[in-house]
Coordinates of C-alpha atoms in Angstrom, one line a residue:
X60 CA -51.7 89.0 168.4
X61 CA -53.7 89.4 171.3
X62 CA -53.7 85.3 172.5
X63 CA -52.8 82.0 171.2
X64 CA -56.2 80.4 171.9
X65 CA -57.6 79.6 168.6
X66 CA -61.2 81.8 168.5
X67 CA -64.2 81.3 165.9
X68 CA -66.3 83.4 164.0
X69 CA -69.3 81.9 166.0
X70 CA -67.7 82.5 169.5
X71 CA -66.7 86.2 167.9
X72 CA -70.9 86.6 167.5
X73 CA -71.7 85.2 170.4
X74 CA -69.1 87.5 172.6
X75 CA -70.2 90.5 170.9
X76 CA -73.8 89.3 171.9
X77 CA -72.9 88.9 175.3
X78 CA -71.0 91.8 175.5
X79 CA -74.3 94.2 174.5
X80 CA -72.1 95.6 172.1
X81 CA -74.3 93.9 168.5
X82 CA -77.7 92.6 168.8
X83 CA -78.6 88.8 167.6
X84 CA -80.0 90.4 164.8
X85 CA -76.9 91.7 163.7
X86 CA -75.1 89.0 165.1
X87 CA -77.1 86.3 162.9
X88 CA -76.6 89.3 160.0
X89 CA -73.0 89.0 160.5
X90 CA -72.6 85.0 160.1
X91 CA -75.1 85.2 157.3
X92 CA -73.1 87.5 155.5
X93 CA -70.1 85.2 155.9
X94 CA -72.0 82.0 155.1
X95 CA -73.0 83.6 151.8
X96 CA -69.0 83.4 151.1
X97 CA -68.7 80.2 152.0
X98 CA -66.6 81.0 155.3
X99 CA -66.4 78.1 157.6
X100 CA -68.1 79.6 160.8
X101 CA -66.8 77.3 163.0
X102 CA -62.9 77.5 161.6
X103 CA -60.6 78.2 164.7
X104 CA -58.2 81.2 164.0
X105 CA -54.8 81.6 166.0
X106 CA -54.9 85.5 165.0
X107 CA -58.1 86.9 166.7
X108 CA -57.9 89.8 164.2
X109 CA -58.9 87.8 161.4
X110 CA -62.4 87.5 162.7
X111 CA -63.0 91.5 163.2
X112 CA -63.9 91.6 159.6
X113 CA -67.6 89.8 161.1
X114 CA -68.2 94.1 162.3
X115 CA -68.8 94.7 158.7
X116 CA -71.6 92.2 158.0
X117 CA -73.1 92.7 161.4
X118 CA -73.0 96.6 160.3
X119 CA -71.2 98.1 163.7
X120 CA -68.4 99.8 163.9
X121 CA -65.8 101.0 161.3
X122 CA -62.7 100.4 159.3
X123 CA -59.6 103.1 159.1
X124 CA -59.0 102.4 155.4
X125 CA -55.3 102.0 153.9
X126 CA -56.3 104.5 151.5
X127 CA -59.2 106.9 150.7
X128 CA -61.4 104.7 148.3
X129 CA -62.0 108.3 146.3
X130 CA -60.5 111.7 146.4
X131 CA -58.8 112.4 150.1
X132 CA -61.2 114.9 151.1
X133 CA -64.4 112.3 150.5
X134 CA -62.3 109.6 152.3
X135 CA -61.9 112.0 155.2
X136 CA -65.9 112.5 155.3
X137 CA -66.6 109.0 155.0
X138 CA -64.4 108.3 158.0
X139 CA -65.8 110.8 159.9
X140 CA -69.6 110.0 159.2
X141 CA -68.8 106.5 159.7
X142 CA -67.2 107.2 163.6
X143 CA -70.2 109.5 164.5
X144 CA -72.7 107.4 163.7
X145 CA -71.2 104.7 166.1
X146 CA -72.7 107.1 169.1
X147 CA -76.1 106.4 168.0
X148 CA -76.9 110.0 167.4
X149 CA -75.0 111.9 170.0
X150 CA -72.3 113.1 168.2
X151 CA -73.1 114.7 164.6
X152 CA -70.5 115.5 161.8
X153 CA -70.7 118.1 159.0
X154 CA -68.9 120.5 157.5
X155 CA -66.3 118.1 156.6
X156 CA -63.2 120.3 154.5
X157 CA -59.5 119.8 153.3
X158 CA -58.4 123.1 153.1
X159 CA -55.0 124.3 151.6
X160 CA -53.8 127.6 152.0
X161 CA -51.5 129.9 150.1
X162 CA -48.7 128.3 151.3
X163 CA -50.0 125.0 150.3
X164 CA -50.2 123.9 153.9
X165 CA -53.9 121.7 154.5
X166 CA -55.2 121.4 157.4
X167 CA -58.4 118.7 158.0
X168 CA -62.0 120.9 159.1
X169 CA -65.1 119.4 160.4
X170 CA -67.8 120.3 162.7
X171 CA -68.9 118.0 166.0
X172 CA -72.2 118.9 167.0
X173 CA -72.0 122.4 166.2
X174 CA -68.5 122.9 166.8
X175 CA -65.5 123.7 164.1
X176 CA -62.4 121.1 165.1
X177 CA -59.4 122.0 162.8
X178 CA -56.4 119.4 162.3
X179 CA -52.9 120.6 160.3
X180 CA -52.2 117.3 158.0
X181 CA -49.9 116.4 155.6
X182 CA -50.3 114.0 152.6
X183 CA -47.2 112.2 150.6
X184 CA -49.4 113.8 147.2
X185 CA -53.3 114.1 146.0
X186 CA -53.0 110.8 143.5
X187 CA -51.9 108.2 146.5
X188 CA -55.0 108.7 148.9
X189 CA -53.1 107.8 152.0
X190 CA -54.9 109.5 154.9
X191 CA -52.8 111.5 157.4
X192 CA -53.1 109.0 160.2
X193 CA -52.0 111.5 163.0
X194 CA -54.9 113.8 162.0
X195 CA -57.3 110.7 161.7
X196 CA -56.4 109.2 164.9
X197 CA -57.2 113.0 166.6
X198 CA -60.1 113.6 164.7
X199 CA -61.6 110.2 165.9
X200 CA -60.8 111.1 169.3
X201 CA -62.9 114.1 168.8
X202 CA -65.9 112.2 168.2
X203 CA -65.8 110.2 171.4
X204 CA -69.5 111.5 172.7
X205 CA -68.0 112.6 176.2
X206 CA -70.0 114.1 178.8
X207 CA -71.7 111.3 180.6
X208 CA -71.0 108.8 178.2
X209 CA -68.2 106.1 179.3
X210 CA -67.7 105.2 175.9
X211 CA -64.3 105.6 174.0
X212 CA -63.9 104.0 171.0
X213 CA -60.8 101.2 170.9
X214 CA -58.6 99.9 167.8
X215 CA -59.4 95.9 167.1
X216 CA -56.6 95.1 164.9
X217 CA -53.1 95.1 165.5
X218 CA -52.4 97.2 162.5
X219 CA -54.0 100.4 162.1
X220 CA -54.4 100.0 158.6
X221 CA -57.4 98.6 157.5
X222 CA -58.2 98.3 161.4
X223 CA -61.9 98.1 162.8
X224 CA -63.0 100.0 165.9
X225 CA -65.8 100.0 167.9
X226 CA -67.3 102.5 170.4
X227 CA -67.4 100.3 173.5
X228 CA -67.6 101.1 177.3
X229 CA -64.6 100.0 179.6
X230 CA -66.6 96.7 180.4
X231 CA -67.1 95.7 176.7
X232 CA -63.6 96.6 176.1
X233 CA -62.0 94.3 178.9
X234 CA -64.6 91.3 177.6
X235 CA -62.9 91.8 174.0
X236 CA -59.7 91.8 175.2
X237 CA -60.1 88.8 177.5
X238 CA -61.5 87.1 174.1
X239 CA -58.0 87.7 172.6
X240 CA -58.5 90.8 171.2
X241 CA -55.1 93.1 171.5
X242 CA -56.9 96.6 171.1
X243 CA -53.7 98.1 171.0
X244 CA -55.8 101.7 170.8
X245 CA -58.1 103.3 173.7
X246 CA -59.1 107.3 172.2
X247 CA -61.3 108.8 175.1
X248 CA -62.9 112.3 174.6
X249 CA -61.6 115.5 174.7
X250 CA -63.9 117.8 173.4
X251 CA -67.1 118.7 175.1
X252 CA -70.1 119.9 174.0
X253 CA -71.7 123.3 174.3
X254 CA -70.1 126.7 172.8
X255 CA -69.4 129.7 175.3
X256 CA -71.2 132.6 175.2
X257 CA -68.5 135.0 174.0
X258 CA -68.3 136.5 170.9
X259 CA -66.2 133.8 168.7
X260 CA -62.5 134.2 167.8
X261 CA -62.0 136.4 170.9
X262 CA -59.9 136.1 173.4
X263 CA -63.3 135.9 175.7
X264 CA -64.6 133.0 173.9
X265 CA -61.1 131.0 174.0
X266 CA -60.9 131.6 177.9
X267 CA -64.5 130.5 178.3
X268 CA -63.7 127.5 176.3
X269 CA -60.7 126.6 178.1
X270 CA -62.6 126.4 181.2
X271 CA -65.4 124.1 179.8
X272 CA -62.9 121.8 178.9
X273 CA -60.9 122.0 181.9
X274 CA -61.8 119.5 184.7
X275 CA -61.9 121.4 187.9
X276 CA -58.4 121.0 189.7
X277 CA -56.9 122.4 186.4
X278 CA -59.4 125.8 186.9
X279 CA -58.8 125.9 190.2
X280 CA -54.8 125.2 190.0
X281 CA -55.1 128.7 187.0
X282 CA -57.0 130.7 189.3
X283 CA -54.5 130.0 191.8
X284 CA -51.6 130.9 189.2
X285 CA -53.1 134.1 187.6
X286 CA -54.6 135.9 190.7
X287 CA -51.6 136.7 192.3
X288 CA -49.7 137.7 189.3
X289 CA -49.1 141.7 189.3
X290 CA -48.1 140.9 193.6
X291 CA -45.5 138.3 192.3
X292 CA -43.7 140.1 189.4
X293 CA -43.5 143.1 191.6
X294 CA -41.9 140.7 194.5
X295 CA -39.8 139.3 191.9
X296 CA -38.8 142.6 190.7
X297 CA -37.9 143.8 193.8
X298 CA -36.5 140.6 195.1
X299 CA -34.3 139.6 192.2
X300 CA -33.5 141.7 189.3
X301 CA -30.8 144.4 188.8
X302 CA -31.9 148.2 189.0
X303 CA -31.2 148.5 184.9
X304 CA -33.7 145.7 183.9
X305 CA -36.2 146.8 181.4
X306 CA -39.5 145.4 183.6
X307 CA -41.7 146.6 180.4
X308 CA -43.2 143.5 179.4
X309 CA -41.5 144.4 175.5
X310 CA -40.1 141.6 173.7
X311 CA -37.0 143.0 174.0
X312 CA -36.9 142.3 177.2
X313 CA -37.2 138.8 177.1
X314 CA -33.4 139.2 176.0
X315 CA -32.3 140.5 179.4
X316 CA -34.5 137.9 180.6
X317 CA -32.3 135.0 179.3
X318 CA -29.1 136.8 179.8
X319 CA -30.1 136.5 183.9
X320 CA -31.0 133.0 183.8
X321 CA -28.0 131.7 181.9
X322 CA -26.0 133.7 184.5
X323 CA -28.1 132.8 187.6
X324 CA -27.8 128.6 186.1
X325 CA -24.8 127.2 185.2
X326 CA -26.7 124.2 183.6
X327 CA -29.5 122.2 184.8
X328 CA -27.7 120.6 188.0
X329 CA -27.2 123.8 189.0
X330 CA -31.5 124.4 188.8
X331 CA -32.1 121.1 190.4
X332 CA -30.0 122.3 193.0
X333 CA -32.3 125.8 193.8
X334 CA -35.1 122.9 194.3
X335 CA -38.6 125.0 194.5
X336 CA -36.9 129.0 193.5
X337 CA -38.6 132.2 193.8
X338 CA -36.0 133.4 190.8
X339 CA -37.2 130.9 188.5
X340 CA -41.0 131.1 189.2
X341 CA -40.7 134.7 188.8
X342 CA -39.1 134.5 185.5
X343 CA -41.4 131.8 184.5
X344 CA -44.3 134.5 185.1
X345 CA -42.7 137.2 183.6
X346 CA -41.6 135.0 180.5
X347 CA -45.4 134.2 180.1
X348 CA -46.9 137.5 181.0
X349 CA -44.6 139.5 178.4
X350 CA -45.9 136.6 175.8
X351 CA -49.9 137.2 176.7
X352 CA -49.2 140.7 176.7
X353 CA -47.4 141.4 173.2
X354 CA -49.2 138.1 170.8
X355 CA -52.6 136.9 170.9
X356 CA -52.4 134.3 173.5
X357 CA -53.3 133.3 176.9
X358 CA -52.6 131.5 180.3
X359 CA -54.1 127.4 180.5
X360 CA -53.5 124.9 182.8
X361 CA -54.1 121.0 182.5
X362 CA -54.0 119.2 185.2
X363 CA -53.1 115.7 184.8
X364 CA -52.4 112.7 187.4
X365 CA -49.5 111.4 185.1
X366 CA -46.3 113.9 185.2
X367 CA -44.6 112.6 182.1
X368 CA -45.6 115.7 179.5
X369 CA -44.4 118.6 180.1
X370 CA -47.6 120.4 179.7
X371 CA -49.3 118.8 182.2
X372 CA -49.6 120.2 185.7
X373 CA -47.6 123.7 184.7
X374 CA -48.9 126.7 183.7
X375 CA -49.1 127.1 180.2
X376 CA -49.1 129.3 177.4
X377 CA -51.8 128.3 174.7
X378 CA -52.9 130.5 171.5
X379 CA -55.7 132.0 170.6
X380 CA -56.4 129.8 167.9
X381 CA -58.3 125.9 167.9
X382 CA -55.8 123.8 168.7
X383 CA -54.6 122.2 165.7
X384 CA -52.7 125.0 164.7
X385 CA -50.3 125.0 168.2
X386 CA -48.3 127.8 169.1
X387 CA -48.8 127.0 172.9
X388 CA -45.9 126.0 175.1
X389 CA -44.8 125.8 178.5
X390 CA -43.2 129.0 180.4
X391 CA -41.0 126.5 182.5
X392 CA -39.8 123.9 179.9
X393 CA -38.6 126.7 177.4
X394 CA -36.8 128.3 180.6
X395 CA -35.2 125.1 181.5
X396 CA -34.5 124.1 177.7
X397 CA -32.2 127.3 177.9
X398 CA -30.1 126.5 181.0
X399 CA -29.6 122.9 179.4
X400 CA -28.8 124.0 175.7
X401 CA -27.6 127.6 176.4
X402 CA -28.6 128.9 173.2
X403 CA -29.8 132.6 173.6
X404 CA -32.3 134.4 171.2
X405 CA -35.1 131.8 172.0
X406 CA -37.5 133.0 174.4
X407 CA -38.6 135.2 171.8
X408 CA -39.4 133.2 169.3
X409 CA -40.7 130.9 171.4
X410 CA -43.3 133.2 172.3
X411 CA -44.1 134.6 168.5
X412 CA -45.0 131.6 167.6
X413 CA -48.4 132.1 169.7
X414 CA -49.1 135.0 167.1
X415 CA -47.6 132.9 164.0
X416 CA -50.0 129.8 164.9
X417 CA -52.9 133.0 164.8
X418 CA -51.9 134.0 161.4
X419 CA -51.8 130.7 160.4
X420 CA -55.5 130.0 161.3
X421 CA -56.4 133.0 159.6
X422 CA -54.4 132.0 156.5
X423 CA -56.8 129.2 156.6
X424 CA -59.8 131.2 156.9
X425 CA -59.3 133.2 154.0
X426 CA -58.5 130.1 152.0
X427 CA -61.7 128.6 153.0
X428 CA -63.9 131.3 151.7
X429 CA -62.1 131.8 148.8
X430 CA -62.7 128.2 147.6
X431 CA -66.5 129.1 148.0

């Protein structure tokens, strides 16, 4: 509960007024509606988050249902419609799909303004209708219009079920909340429009796309990264491995990679302790080359003013697939993961996974088309 100052559905209109986020049109729609029910308009509420049910009468916004009223992949569509349309044209949705493939894994597809968006989701079973709400919550992000838009659409309700949301700027957001509204939910965007230029499903196009989404300290922090590469390894090579080190780039050689490391570290005191190491920055290249080099993937980067992930502000190792099918990981966390757990025979699976999430997406493909 967002405050303990009782609130009406009367002040509720007349905030959302204020606020420029409804009209007093569909303000006056929204109490009419309610009248009709014989509501009491003027009733004080403790709990704010019985009045967000006034969005549906006023005809703003939308509701994250419980369950799909129909079959999951209509409830999906309706969702989706119902969050575009909040942008007031900006952001289009077709192509909505929930595709399973051979192995019976589904993953969530839908187009935004021209542009496929896949999410993997999972479902307790067809007959229940309860929504993935991991994929929902990412798919609504997806259709936060972006660009010069300040808009990001927030959660009302406490609970997510049965929630409303709104598409509101950070102004309007702060007014709702200072009504007594929790909005426990902020999605901003992450997708942007436009398509590069490169042929699709190449590793052209997905570098291309990587730096239309990247903000420009994370291009320049890659460019920074990748262009001395072959200078570094060779440093590295020279500086720091043994004359019998198979410097191939193979996957075999990510073995002898690990073997080094776990004999360089101890544990991870014992990497603290090298502080800012040519040894480990080295092998951190290496690890990630030898990955780009033998799967389809590639180097990213994603700057970030908040250090807690670790994928942010690292070099990164992402697939050449969207991004709901994964496979990407960090170079340096897998690296330090080893010196803490000690568990050889990882590096390399670590970095197949890049190629697995690529079969994966295909997997998918070929299930779409067959079920046309």
């Amino acid at each position: 509960m967002g405050t303990t100052t009782p609130r009406t559905l009367r002040e509720f209109a007349d905030t959302l007024v204020r606020l420029g986020i409804a009209t007093r049109e569909q303000a006056a729609a929204g109490l009419a509606g309610h009248a009709e029910l014989d509501i009491d308009l003027d009733e004080a509420y403790a709990d704010p988050d019985e009045l967000t049910s006034l969005l549906e009468d006023c005809g703003i916004g939308f509701q994250t249902p419980e369950k799909a009223l129909g079959d999951l992949e209509s409830g999906y569509e309706d969702l989706l419609l119902e969050a575009a349309a909040c942008s007031g044209g900006t952001v289009v949705v077709d192509d909505v799909e929930l595709v399973r493939d051979e192995d019976g894994e589904e993953h969530l597809h839908f187009r935004r303004n021209g542009r496929s968006i896949w999410h993997r989701t999972q479902h307790l079973s067809e007959t229940t209708r309860y929504m993935d709400w991991y994929a929902v919550f990412d798919a609504i992000g997806d259709l936060v219009p972006g660009n010069d838009d300040p808009r990001a659409f927030y959660q009302l309700d406490e609970d997510s079920y049965d929630a409303w949301w709104l598409l509101l700027t950070p102004d309007q957001a702060q007014g709702l909340r200072d009504f007594g509204l929790s909005m426990p939910v902020e999605l901003g965007n992450r997708v942007h429009d436009g398509l590069p230029a490169a042929e699709p499903e190449t590793a052209a196009w997905y570098l291309e796309d990587d730096r239309l989404h990247a903000d420009e300290e994370s291009r320049r922090r890659l460019d920074a990264w990748l262009a001395p590469m072959e200078a570094a390894l060779r440093r590295w090579r020279t500086d720091h491995l043994p004359d019998d080190f198979p410097f191939d780039h193979s996957p075999d050689s990510l073995t002898a990679l690990e073997r080094l490391v776990l004999d360089r570290f101890d544990g991870p005191a014992a990497l603290e302790a090298a502080g800012a190491d040519d040894f480990l920055e080295g092998a951190v290249r290496y690890f990630g080359e030898t990955a780009v080099r033998n799967w389809p993937c590639r180097w990213t980067y994603r700057h970030s003013e908040d250090d807690s992930s670790v994928f942010a502000n690292a070099p990164l190792i992402s697939s050449n697939a969207p991004s709901g099918f994964s496979g990407g990981f960090s170079p340096d966390h897998v690296l330090r993961t080893l010196v803490a757990e000690r568990v050889p025979h990882g590096l390399r699976a670590r970095a197949a996974e890049a190629g697995e999430a690529v079969d994966d997406y295909r997997n998918v493909l070929r299930a779409r088309t067959r079920g046309r």
